[in-house]
Coordinates of C-alpha atoms in Angstrom, one line a residue:
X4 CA 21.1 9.8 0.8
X5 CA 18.0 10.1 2.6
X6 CA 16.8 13.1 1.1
X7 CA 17.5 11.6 -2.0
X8 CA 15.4 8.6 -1.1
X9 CA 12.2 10.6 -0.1
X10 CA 12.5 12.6 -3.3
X11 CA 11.8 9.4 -5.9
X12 CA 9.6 8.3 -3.1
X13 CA 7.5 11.2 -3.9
X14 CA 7.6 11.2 -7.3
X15 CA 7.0 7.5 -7.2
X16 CA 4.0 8.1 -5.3
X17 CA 3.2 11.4 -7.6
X18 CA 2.6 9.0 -10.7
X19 CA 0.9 6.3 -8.9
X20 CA -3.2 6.1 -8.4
X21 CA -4.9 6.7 -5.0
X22 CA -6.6 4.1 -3.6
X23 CA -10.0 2.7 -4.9
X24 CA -12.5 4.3 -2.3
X25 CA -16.5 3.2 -3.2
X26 CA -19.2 4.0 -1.1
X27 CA -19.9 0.9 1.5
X28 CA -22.9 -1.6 -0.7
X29 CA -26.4 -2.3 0.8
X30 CA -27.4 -4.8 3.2
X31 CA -28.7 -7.0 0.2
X32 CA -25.4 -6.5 -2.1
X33 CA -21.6 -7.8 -1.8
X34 CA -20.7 -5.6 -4.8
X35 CA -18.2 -2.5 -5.2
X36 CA -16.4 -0.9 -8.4
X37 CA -16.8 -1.6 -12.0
X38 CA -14.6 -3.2 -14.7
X39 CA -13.5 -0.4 -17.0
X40 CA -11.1 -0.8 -20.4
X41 CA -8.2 1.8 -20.6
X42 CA -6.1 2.0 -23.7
X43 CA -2.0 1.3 -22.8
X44 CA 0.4 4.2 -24.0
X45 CA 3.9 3.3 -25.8
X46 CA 5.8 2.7 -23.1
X47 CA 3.4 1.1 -20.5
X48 CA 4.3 -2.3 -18.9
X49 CA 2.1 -4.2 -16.4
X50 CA 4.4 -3.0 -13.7
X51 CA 3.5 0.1 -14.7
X52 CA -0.2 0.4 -15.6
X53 CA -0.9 -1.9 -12.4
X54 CA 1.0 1.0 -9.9
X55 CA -0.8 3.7 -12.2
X56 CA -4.6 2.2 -11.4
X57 CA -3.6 0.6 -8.1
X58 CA -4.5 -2.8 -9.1
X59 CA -2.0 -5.8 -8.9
X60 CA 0.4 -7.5 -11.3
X61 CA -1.4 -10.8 -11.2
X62 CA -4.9 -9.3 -11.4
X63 CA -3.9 -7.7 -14.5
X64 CA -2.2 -10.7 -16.4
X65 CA -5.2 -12.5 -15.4
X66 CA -7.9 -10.5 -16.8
X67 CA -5.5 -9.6 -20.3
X68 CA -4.3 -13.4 -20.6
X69 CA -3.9 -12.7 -24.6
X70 CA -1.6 -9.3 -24.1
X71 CA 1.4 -9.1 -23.6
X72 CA 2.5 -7.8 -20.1
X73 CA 5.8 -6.8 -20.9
X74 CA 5.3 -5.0 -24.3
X75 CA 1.0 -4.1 -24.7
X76 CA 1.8 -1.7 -27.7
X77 CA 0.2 1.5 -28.0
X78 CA -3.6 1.6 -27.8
X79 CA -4.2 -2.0 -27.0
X80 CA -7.2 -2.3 -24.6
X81 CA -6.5 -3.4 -21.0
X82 CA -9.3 -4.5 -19.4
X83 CA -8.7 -3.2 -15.1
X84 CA -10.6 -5.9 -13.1
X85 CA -12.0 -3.6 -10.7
X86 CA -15.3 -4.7 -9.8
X87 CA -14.9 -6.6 -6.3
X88 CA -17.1 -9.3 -4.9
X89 CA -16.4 -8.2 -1.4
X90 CA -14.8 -11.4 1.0
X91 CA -17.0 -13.6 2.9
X92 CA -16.1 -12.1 6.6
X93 CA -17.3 -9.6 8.8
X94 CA -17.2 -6.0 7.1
X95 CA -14.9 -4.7 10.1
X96 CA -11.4 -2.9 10.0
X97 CA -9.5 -5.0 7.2
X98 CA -10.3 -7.8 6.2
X99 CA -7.5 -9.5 3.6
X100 CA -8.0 -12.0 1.0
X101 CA -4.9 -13.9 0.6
X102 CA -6.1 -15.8 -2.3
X103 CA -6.9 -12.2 -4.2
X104 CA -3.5 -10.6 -2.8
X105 CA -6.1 -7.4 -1.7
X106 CA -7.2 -5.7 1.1
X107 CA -10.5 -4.0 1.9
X108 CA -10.6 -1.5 4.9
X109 CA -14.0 -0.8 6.6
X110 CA -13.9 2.3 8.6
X111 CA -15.2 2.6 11.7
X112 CA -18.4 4.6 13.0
X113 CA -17.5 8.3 13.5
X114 CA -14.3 8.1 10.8
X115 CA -14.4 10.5 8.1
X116 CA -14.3 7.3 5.5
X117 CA -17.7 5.8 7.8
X118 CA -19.9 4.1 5.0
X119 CA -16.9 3.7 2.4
X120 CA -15.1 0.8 1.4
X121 CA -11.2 1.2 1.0
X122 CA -9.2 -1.7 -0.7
X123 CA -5.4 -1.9 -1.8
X124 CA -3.4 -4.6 -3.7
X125 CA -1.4 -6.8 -2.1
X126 CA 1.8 -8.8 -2.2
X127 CA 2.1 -11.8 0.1
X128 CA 4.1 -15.2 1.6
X129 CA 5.7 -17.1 -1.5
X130 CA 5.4 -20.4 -1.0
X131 CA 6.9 -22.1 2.2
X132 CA 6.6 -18.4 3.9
X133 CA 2.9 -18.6 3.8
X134 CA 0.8 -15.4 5.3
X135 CA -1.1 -16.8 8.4
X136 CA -4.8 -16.8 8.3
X137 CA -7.3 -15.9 11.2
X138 CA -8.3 -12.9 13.3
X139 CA -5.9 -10.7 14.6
X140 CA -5.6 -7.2 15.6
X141 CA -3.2 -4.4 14.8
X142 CA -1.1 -4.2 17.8
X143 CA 1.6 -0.5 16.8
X144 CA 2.3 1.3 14.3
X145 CA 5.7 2.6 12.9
X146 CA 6.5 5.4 10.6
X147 CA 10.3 5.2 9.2
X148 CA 10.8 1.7 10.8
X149 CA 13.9 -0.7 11.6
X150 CA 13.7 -4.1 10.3
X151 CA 15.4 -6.8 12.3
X152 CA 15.6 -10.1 10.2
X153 CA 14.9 -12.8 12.0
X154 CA 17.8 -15.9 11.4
X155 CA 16.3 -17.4 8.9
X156 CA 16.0 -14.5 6.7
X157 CA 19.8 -13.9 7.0
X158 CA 20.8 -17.4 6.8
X159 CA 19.3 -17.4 3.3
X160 CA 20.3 -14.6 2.2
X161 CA 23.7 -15.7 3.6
X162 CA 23.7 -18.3 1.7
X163 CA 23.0 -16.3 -1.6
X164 CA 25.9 -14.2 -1.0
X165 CA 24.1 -11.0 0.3
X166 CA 24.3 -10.9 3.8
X167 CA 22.5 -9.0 5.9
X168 CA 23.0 -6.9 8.8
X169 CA 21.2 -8.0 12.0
X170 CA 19.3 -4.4 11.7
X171 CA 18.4 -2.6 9.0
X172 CA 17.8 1.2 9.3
X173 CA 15.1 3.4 7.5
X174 CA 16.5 4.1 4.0
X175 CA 16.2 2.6 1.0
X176 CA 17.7 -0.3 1.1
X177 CA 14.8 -1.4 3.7
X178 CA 12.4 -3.7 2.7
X179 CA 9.8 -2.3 4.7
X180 CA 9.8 0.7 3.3
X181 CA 8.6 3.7 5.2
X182 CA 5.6 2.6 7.1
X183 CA 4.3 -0.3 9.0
X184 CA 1.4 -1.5 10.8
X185 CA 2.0 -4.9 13.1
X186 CA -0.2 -7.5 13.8
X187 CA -0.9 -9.9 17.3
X188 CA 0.3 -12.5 14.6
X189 CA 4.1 -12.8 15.7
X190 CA 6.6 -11.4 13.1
X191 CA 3.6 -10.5 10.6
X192 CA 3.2 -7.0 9.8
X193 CA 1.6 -5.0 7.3
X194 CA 4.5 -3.0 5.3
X195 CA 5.5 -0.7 2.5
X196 CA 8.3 -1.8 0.4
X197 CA 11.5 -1.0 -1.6
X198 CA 10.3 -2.8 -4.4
X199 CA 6.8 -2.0 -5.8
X200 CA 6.7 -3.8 -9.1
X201 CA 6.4 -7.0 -6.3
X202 CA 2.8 -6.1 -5.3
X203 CA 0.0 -8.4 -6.5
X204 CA 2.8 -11.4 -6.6
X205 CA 3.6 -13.7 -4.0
X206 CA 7.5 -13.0 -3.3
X207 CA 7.6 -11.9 0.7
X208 CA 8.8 -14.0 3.3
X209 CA 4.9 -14.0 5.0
X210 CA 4.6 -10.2 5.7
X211 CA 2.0 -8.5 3.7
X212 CA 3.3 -5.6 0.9
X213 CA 1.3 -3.2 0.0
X214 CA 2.6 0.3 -2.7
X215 CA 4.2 2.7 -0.4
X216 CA 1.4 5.4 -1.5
X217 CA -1.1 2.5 -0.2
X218 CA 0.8 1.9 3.3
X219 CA 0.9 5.7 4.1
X220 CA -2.4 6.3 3.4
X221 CA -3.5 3.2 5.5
X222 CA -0.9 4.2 8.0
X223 CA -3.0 7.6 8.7
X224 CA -6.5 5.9 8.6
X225 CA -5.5 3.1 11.4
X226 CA -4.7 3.1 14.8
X227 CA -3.6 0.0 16.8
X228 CA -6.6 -2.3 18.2
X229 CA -8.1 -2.3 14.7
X230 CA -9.7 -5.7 13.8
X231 CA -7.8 -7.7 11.1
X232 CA -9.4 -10.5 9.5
X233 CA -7.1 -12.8 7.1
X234 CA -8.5 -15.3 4.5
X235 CA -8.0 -17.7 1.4
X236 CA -11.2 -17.4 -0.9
X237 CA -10.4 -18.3 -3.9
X238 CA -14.2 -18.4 -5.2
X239 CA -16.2 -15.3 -3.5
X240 CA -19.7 -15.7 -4.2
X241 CA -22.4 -12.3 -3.7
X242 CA -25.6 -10.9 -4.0
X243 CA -26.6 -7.5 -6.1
X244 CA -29.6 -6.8 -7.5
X245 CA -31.2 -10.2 -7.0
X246 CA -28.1 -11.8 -9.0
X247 CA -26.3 -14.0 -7.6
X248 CA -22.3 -13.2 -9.4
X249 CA -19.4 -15.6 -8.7
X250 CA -15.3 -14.5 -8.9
X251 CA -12.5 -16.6 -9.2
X252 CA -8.9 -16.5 -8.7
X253 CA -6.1 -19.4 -9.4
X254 CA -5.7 -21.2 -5.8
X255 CA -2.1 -21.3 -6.7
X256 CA -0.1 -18.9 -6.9
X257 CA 0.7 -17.6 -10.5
X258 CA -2.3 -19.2 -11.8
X259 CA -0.5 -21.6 -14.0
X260 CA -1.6 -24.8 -12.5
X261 CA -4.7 -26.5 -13.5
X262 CA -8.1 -26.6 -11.4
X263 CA -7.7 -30.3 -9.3
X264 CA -11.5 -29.7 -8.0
X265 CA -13.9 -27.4 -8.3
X266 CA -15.6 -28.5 -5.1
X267 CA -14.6 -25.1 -2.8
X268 CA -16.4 -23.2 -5.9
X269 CA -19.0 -25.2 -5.5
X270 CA -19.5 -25.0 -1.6
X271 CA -19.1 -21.4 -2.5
X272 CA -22.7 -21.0 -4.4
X273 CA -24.2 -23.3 -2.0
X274 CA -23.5 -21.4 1.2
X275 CA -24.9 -18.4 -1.1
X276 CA -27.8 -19.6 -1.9
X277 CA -28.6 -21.5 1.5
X278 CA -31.2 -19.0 1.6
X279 CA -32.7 -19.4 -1.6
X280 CA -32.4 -22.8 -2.5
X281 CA -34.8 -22.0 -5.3
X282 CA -31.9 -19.7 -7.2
X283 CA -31.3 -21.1 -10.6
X284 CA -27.6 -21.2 -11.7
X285 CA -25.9 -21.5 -14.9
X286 CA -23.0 -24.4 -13.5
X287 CA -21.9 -24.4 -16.9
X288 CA -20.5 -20.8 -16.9
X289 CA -19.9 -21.0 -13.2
X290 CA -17.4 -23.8 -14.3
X291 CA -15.7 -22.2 -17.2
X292 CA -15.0 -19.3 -14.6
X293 CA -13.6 -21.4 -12.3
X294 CA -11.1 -22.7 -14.9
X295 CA -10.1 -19.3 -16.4
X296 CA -9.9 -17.6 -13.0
X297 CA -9.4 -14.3 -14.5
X298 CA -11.0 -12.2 -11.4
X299 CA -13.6 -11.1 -13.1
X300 CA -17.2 -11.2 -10.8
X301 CA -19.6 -12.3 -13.4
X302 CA -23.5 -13.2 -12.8
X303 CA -24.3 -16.9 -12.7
X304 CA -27.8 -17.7 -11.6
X305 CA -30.7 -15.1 -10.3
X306 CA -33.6 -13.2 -11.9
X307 CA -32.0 -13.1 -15.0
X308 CA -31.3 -16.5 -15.5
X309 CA -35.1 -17.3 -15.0
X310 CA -36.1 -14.4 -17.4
X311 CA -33.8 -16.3 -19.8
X312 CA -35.6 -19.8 -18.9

């Protein structure tokens, strides 16, 4: 059984995209990546076309709101939102934006990634099993790992008539698939998983799921003591080439509830532009962004907005 299990693994992981690797921006930018279009093939799914560019589920409904995840049809343009305003924290070791469901992984000094940026998709906390937020380190690492559920965990799955052993061995039927990285944040780790079509949705119970291609190659680049930095921006705001570009993404989780306030978005382009108070903006598009949420960084105020003027 376990040989059988490492085969698909591999061919899994044979079919699936590396991870999005740009070179680290300038001191005056917060920009990596590009958007890109791709065509979808006649039998591509989300599921599928989000493993195959290494993007997640939600990003991809998000940015394609008029196609239709579960059926695109054959040459329909996909538009990949992969041009990242990178997160408002220190550009050291990860740094997780819960509110984006990604990761972006700043090697160290003297690493054979040093000046790249690394970042993965994510799947996170559903709601009442929120991922914790803060700073944190990476404390082990574990290839092929156990999984012992803590009481809660088997009391509801107790309850939905699966129970659970009190430890679960390496295999498939483990839900942290075949690597894991934990965190100082008690019972939080960073894991693989049995069930990729999850990534880029909010279905854990906390932990943080990434593709298993994405875990082992994260698993080799990390060793414990690495800086971890979790947080919830919703609205990233950044500089690149004297624009100022704005990104937004629901606060919710599937993105179907409507905005209640757009005051964080607004806080957002203020702390941006604390040092140049002077930057016109366009708050008319920065609005409609912040009610379509589709992910997409767009430019709302800068140079070019004055050129226009």
């Amino acid at each position: 059984m376990r040989r059988f299990w490492l085969l698909i693994t591999t061919l899994l992981a044979s079919t699936a995209a590396q991870a999005a690797v740009y070179p680290a921006p300038s001191d005056n930018s917060d920009l990596i990546g590009k958007t890109i279009t791709v065509e979808a093939r006649e039998a591509d799914t989300f599921v599928a076309l989000a493993r195959r560019h290494n993007i997640g589920y939600r990003e991809l409904r998000l940015a394609n709101p008029d196609v239709d995840p579960w059926l695109p049809g054959a040459g329909t343009p996909v538009t990949l939102p992969t041009r990242y305003i990178l997160p408002d924290a220190d550009r050291r070791g990860l740094v997780l934006n819960i509110a984006e469901m990604r990761l972006y992984y700043f090697p160290p000094a003297g690493s054979q990634y040093e000046g790249k940026v690394i970042t993965y998709p994510l799947g996170i906390g559903r709601e009442g099993w929120d991922t914790p937020l803060g700073r944190t380190t990476i404390t082990r690492t574990a290839a092929d790992p156990t999984w012992t559920p803590p009481e809660s965990i088997r009391e509801e799955h107790a309850e939905a008539g699966d129970p659970l052993p009190r430890v679960v061995p390496p295999g498939p039927d483990n839900p942290l698939g075949r690597h894991a990285l934990y965190l100082g944040f008690p019972a939080y780790l960073l894991h693989g998983t049995n069930k990729p079509a999850g990534i880029g949705l909010r279905v854990s119970h906390g932990c943080i799921r990434l593709y298993p291609e994405d875990i082992a190659a994260l698993y080799s680049m990390v060793d414990p003591g690495t800086p971890v930095t979790i947080v919830n921006q919703p609205y990233k705001t950044g500089w690149h080439a004297g624009e100022l570009y704005l990104e937004a993404h629901p606060p919710d989780a599937d993105g179907k509830n409507r905005v209640d306030s757009y005051t964080p978005l607004v806080q957002s382009v203020i702390n941006a532009t604390r040092n140049r108070p002077d930057t016109p903006i366009d708050w008319e598009l920065a609005e409609s962004m912040g009610t379509r949420q589709h992910g997409i960084p767009a430019a709302i105020g800068g140079t070019q907005l004055t050129a226009r003027d």
